[in-house]
Short mmCIF file of C-alpha atoms in Angstrom, two decimals:
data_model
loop_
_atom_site.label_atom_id
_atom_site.label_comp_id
_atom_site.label_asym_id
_atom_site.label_seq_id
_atom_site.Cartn_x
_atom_site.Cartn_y
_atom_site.Cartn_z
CA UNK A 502 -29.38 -82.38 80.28
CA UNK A 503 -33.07 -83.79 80.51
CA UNK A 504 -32.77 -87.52 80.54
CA UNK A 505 -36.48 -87.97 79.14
CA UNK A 506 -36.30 -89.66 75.41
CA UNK A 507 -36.83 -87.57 72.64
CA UNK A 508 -40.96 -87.20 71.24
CA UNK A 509 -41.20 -88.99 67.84
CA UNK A 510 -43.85 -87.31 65.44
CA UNK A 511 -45.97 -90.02 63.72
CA UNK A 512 -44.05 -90.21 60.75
CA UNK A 513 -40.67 -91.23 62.83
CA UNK A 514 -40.47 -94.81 61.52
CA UNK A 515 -41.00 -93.13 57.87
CA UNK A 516 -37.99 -90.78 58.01
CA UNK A 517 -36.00 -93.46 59.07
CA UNK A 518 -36.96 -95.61 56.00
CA UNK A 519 -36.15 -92.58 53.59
CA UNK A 520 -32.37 -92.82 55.89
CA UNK A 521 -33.05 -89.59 57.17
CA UNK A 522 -30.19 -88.13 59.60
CA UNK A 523 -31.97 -87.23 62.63
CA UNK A 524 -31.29 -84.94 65.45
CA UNK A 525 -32.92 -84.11 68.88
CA UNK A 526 -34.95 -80.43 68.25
CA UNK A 527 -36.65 -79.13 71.07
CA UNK A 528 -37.33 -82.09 72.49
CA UNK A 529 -38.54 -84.29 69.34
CA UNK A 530 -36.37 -86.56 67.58
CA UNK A 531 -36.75 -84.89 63.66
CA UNK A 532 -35.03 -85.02 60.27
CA UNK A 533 -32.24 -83.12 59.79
CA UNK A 534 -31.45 -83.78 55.98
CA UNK A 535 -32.33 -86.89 53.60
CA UNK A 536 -29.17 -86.56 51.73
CA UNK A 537 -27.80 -83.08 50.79
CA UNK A 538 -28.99 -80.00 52.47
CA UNK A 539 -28.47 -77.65 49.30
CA UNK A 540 -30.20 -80.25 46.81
CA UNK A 541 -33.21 -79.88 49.69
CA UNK A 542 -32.96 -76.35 49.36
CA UNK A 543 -32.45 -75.85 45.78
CA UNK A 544 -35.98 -77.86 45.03
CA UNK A 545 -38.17 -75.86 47.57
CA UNK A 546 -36.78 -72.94 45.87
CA UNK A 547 -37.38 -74.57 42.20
CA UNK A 548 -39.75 -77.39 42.90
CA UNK A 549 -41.49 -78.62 45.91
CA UNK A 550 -40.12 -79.75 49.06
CA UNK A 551 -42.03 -81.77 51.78
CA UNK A 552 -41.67 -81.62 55.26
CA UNK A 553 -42.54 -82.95 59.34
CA UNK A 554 -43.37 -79.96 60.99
CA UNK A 555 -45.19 -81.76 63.97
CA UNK A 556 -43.22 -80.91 66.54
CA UNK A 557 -44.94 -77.14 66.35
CA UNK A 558 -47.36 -76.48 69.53
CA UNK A 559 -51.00 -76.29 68.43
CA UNK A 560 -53.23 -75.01 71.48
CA UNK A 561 -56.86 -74.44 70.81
CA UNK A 562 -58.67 -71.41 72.92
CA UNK A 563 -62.86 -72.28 72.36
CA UNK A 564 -65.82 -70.38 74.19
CA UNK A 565 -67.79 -66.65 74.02
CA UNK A 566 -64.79 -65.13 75.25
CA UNK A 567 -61.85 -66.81 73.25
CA UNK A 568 -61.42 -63.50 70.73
CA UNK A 569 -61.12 -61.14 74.39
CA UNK A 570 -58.90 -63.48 76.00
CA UNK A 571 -56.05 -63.83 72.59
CA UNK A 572 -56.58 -59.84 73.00
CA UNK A 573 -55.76 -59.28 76.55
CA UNK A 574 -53.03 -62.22 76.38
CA UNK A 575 -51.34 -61.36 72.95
CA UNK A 576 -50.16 -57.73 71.50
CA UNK A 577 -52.26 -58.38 68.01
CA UNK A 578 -55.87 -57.70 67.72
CA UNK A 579 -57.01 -61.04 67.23
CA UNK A 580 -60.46 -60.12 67.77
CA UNK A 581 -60.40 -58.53 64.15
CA UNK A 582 -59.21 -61.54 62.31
CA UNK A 583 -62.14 -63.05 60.33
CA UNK A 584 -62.81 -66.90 59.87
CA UNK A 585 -60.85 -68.97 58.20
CA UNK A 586 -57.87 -66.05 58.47
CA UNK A 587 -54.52 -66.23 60.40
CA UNK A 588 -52.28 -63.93 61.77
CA UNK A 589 -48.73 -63.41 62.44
CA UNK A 590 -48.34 -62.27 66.13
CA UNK A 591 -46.37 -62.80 69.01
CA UNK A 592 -46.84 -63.52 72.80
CA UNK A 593 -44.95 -61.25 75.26
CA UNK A 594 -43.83 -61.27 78.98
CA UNK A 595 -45.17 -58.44 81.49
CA UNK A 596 -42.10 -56.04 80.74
CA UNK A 597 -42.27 -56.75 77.04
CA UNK A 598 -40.10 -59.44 75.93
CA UNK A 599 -41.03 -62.02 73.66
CA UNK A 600 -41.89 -65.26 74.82
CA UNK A 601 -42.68 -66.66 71.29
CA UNK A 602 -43.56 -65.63 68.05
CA UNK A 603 -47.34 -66.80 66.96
CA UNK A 604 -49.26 -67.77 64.08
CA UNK A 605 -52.95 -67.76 65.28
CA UNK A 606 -56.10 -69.36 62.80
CA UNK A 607 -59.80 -68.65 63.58
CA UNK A 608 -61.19 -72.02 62.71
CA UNK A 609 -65.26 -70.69 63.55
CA UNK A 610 -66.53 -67.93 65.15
CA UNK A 611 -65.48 -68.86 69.16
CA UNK A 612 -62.58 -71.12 68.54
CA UNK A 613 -59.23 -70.46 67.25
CA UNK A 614 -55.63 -72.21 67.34
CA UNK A 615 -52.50 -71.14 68.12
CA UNK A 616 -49.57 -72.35 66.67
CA UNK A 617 -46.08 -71.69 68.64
CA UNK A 618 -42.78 -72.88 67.88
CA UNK A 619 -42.05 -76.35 69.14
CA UNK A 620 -38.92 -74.91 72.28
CA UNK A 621 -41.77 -72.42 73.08
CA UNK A 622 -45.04 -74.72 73.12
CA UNK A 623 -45.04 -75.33 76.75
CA UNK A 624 -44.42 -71.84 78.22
CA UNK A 625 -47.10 -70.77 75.79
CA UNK A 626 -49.80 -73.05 76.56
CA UNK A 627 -48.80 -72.36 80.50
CA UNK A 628 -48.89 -68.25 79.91
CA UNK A 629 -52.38 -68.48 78.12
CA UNK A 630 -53.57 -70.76 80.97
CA UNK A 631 -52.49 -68.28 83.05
CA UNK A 632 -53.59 -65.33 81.56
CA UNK A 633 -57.63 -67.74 80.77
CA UNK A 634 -58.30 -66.47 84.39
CA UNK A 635 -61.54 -64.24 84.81
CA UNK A 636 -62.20 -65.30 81.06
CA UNK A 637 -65.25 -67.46 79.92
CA UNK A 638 -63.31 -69.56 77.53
CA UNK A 639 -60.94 -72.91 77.71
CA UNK A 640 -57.43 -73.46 76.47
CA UNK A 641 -56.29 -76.93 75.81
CA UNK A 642 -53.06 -78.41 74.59
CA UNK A 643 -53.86 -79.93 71.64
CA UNK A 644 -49.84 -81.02 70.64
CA UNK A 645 -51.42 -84.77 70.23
CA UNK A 646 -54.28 -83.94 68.04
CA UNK A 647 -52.13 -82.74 65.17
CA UNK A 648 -49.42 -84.00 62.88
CA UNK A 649 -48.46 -81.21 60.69
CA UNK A 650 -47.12 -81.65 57.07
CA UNK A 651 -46.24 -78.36 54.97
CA UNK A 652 -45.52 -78.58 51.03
CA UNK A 653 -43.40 -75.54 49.89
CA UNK A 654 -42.43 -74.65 46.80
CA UNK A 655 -43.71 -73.39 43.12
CA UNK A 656 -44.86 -76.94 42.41
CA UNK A 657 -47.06 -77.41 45.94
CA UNK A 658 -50.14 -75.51 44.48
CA UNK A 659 -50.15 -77.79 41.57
CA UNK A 660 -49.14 -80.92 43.79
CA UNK A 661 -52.17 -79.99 46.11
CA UNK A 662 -54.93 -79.37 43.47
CA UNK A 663 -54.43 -82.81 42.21
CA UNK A 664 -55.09 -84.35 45.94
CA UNK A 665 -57.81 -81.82 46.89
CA UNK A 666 -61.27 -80.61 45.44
CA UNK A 667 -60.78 -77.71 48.21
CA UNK A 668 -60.38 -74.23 46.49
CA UNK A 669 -57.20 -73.68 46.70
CA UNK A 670 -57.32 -70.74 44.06
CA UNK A 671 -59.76 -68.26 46.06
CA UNK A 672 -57.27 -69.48 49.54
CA UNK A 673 -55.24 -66.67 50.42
CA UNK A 674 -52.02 -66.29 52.50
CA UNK A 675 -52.51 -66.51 55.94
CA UNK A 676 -55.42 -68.29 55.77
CA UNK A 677 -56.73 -71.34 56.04
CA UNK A 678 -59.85 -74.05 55.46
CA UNK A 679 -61.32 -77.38 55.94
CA UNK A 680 -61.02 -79.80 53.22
CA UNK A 681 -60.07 -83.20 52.10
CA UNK A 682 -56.35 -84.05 50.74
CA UNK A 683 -56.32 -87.27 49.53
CA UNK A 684 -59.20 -88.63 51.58
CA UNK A 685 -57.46 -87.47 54.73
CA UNK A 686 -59.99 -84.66 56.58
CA UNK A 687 -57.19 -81.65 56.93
CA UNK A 688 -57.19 -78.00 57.95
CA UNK A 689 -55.38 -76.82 54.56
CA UNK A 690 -53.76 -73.55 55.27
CA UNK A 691 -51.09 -71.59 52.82
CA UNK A 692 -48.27 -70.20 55.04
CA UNK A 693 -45.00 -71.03 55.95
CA UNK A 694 -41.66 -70.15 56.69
CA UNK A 695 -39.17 -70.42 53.54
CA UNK A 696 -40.59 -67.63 51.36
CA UNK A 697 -42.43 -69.63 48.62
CA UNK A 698 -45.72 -70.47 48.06
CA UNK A 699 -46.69 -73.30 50.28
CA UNK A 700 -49.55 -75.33 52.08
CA UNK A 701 -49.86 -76.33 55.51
CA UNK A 702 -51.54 -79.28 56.33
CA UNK A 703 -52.62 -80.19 60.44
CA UNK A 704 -54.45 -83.63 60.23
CA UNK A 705 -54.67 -86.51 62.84
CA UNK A 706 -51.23 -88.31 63.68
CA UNK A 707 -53.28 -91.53 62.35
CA UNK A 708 -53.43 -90.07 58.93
CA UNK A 709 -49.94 -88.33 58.77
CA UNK A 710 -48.42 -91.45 56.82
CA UNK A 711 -50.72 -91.43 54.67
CA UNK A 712 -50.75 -87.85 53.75
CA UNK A 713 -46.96 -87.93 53.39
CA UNK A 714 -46.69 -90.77 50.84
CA UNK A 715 -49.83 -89.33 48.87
CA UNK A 716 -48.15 -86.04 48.49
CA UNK A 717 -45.01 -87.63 47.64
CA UNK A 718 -46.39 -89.87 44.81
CA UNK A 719 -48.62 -86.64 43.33
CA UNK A 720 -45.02 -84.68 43.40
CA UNK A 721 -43.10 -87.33 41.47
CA UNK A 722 -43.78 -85.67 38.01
CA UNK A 723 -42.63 -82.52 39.44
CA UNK A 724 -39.48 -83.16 41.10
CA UNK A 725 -40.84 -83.04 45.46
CA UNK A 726 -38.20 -84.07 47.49
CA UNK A 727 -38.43 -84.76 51.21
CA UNK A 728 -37.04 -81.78 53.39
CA UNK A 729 -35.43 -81.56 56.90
CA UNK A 730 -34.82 -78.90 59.69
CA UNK A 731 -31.39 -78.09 58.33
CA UNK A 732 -32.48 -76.41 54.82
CA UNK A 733 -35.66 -75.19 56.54
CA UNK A 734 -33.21 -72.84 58.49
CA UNK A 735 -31.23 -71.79 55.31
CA UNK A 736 -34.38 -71.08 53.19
CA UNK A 737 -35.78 -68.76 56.06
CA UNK A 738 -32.64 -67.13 56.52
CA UNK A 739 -32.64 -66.45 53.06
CA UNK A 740 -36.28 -65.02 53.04
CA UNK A 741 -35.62 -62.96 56.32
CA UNK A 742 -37.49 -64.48 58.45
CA UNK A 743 -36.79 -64.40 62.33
CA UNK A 744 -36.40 -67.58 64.48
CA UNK A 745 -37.08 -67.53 68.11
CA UNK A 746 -34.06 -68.40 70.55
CA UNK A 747 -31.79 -66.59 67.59
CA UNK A 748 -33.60 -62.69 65.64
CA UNK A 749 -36.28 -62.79 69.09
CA UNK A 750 -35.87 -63.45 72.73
CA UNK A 751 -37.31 -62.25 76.28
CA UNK A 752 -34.43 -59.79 76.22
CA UNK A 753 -36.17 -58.25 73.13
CA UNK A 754 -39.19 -56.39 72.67
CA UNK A 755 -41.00 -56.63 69.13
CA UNK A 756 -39.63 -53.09 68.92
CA UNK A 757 -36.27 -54.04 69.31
CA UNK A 758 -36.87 -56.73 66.97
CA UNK A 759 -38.20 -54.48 64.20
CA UNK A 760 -41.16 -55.70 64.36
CA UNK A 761 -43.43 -53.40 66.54
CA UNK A 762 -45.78 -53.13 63.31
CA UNK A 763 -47.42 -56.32 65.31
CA UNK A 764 -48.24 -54.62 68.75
CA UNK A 765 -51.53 -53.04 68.30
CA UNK A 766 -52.31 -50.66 71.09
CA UNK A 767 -55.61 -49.45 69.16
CA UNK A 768 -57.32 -52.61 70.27
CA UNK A 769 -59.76 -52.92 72.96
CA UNK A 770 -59.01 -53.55 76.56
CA UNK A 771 -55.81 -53.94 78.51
CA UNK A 772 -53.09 -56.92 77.29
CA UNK A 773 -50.31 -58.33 78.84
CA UNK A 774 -47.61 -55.99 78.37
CA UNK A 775 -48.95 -53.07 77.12
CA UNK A 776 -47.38 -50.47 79.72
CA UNK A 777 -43.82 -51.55 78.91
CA UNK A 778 -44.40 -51.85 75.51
CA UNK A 779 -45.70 -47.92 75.00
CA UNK A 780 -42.77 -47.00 76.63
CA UNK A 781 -40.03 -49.36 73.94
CA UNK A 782 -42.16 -48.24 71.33
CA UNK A 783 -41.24 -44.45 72.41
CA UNK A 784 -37.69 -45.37 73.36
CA UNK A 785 -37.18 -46.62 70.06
CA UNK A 786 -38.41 -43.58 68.40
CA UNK A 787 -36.16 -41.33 70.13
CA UNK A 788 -33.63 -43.75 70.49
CA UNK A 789 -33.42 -46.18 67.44
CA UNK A 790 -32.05 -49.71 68.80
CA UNK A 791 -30.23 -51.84 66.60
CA UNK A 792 -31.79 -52.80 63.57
CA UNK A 793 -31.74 -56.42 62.41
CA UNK A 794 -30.03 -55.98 58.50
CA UNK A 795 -28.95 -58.82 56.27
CA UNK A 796 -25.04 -59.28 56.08
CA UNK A 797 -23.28 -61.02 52.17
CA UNK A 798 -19.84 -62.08 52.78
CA UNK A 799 -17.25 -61.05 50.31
CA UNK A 800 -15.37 -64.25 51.58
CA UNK A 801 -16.34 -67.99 52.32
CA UNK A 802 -16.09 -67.97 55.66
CA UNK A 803 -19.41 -68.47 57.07
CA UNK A 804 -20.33 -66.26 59.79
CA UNK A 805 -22.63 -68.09 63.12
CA UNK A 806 -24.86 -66.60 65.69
CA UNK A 807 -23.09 -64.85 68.24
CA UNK A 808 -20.20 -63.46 66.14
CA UNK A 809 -19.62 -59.53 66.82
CA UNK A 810 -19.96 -57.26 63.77
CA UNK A 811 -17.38 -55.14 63.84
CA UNK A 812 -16.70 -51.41 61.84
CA UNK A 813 -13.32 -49.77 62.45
CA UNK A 814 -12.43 -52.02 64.54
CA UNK A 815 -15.21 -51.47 67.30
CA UNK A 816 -18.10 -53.95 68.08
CA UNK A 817 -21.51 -52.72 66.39
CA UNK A 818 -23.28 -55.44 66.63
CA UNK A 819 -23.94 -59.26 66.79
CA UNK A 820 -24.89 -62.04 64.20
CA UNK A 821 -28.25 -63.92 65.15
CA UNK A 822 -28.28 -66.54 62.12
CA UNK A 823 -25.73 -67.17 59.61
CA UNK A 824 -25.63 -69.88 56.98
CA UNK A 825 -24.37 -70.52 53.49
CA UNK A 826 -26.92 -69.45 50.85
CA UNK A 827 -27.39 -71.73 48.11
CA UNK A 828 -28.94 -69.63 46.37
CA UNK A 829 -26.71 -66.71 46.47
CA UNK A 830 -23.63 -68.81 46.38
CA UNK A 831 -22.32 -66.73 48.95
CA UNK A 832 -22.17 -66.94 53.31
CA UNK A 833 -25.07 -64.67 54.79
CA UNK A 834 -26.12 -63.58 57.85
CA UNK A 835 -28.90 -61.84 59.92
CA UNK A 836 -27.19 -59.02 62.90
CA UNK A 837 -28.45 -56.61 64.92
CA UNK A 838 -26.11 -53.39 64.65
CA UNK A 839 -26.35 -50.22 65.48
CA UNK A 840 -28.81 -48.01 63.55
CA UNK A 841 -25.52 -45.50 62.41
CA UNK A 842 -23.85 -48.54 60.68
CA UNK A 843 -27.66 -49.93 58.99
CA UNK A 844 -28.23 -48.52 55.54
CA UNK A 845 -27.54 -50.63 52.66
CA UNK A 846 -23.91 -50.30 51.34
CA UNK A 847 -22.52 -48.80 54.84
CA UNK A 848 -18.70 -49.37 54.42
CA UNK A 849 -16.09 -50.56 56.71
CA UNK A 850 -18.19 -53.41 57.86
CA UNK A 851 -17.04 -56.75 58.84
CA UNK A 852 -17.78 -59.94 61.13
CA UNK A 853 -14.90 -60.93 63.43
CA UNK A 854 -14.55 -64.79 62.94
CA UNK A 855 -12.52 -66.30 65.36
CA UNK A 856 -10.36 -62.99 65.51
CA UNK A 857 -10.28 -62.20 61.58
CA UNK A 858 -12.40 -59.62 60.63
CA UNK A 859 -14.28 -60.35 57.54
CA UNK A 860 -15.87 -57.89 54.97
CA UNK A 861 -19.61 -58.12 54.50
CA UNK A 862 -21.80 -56.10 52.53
CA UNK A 863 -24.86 -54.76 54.98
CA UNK A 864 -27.94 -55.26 52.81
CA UNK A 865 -31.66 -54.76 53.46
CA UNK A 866 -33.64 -58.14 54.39
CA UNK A 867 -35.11 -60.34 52.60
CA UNK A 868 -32.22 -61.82 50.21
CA UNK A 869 -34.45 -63.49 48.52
CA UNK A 870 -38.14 -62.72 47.47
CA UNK A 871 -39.67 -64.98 45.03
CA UNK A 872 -40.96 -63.12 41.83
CA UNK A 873 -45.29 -62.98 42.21
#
């Protein structure tokens, strides 16, 4: 165990006040809950919830050459992204695996930032470093230059409008622009990771307090209520979403992952990768690999990551996230099983927990999309 003291975002001393449980994540010292995990849940799906998301890695890549090097060092064609767009990518190892998942803004027309999940921030910032070489443009860690505060939920867009003059109508998802939220300059960008409608907001650690008890006065009327890392996991879950260290690994390629719709090999130039990544992309059509399906217990018992799935009492495959679903009422779970046991409604399938196999229902992913 590392004996260095966990980071504290700039709104540590403000979680504490709210009596926020906190726990050691990647390093940082964040909120786990305020009070009840499925009240949390229940109002991001409802409401609006409010949370610290400053432990995320934000690395900026500037200069004539910053589009060419994201191209050669990522598998998306960042290149094509216009201004004030983002895109969902991820960052992969020589033979393929995934080193992190990505979300990646063009701020202007030469300078772009790279978000990557908070566990991953340093190999990232170290691989694009790497890869800068031969490249006339300049990566720098900008982890200090940003608090991050994201307001999810039906109510946010309402919430936001009344702290903002920024045109938040005509923004789009996955993208982003420069505005003002409640006198604090911010980069005001609507994505996130629970499967609502939501705003993300990167300002200076200076302002972050002030940003947080702004939005939570505008989202009194509406019922906000601060959110930690624990219902942030159960909300993804529940939209499908895949969380690195659990759904994606270096073992994995995005093909294996389901998710080789984000490896573009029509782009221009070599990247990082590429060779091994032809040759998953054909394994896997002759070959399907597992495929990552959503599991619904008939049962309470809540399956965990690492649990085999089981059919006929062989192994077919592994849970990657489990959870309770509040808004299901039922135990879920994201596996990867093999593509004969996939399809929707595939009987006989079950999750050995602690040597008790289980019946689950295999459905298709997301359990939960939130009506347009």
């Amino acid at each position: 165990m590392s004996s260095t003291p966990p980071r504290r975002t700039a709104l540590d001393a403000l979680h504490r006040s709210l009596g926020a449980t906190m726990t050691d994540f990647a390093g940082w010292d964040m909120p786990l809950r305020y009070g009840s995990e499925r009240d949390e849940h229940l109002a991001v799906r409802t409401r609006a919830g409010l949370f610290d998301l400053s432990h995320m890695g934000e690395i900026t890549v500037t200069g004539p050459q910053a589009a060419a090097l994201l191209n050669h060092a990522l598998v998306g064609n960042i290149a094509s992204v216009g201004v004030g767009r983002a895109r969902y990518t991820m960052i992969c190892r020589a033979d393929g695996g995934i080193l992190d998942d990505l979300i990646v803004y063009r701020l202007a027309e030469t300078e772009y930032m790279v978000v990557a999940n908070a566990s991953n921030a340093q190999v990232v910032l170290d691989a694009l470093t790497e890869r800068a070489a031969g490249f006339d443009a300049e990566v720098r860690d900008d982890r200090d230059a940003y608090a991050l505060i994201a307001v999810q939920g039906p109510g946010s867009p309402g919430i936001l409008k009344s702290l903002t003059d920024a045109d938040l109508d005509g923004l789009k998802y996955y993208a982003g622009l420069p505005g003002t939220v409640a006198g604090v300059p911010a980069l005001i960008a609507r994505t996130g990771y629970t499967g609502e409608d939501g705003f993300e907001l990167f300002v200076k650690p200076e302002h972050a307090v002030d940003l947080w008890q702004a939005l939570t006065e505008a989202g009194e009327g509406v019922g906000l209520v601060p959110c930690g890392l624990s219902c942030r996991d159960t909300l993804r879950l529940e939209a499908g979403m895949p969380l690195y260290g659990h759904e994606l690994s270096t073992s994995l390629t995005p093909f294996d992952a389901g998710l080789g719709r984000v490896v573009k090999f029509d782009k221009e130039g070599d990247f990082v990768g590429r060779a091994a990544l032809a040759d998953a992309a054909a394994r896997a059509e002759q070959n399907p690999p597992r495929v990552l399906v959503g599991l619904i217990a008939e049962g309470r018992r809540v399956p965990r990551a690492g649990y085999p799935v089981v059919a006929d009492g062989t192994v077919i495959g592994e849970v990657t996230s489990g959870a309770p679903s509040p808004t299901l009422g039922k135990p879920i779970a994201m596996a990867y099983v093999d593509a004969a046991h996939a399809a929707p409604g595939t009987p006989g399938v079950g999750v050995d927990i602690r040597g008790s196999h289980e019946p689950y229902e295999v459905v298709a992913l997301p359990f939960y999309k939130r009506q347009k």
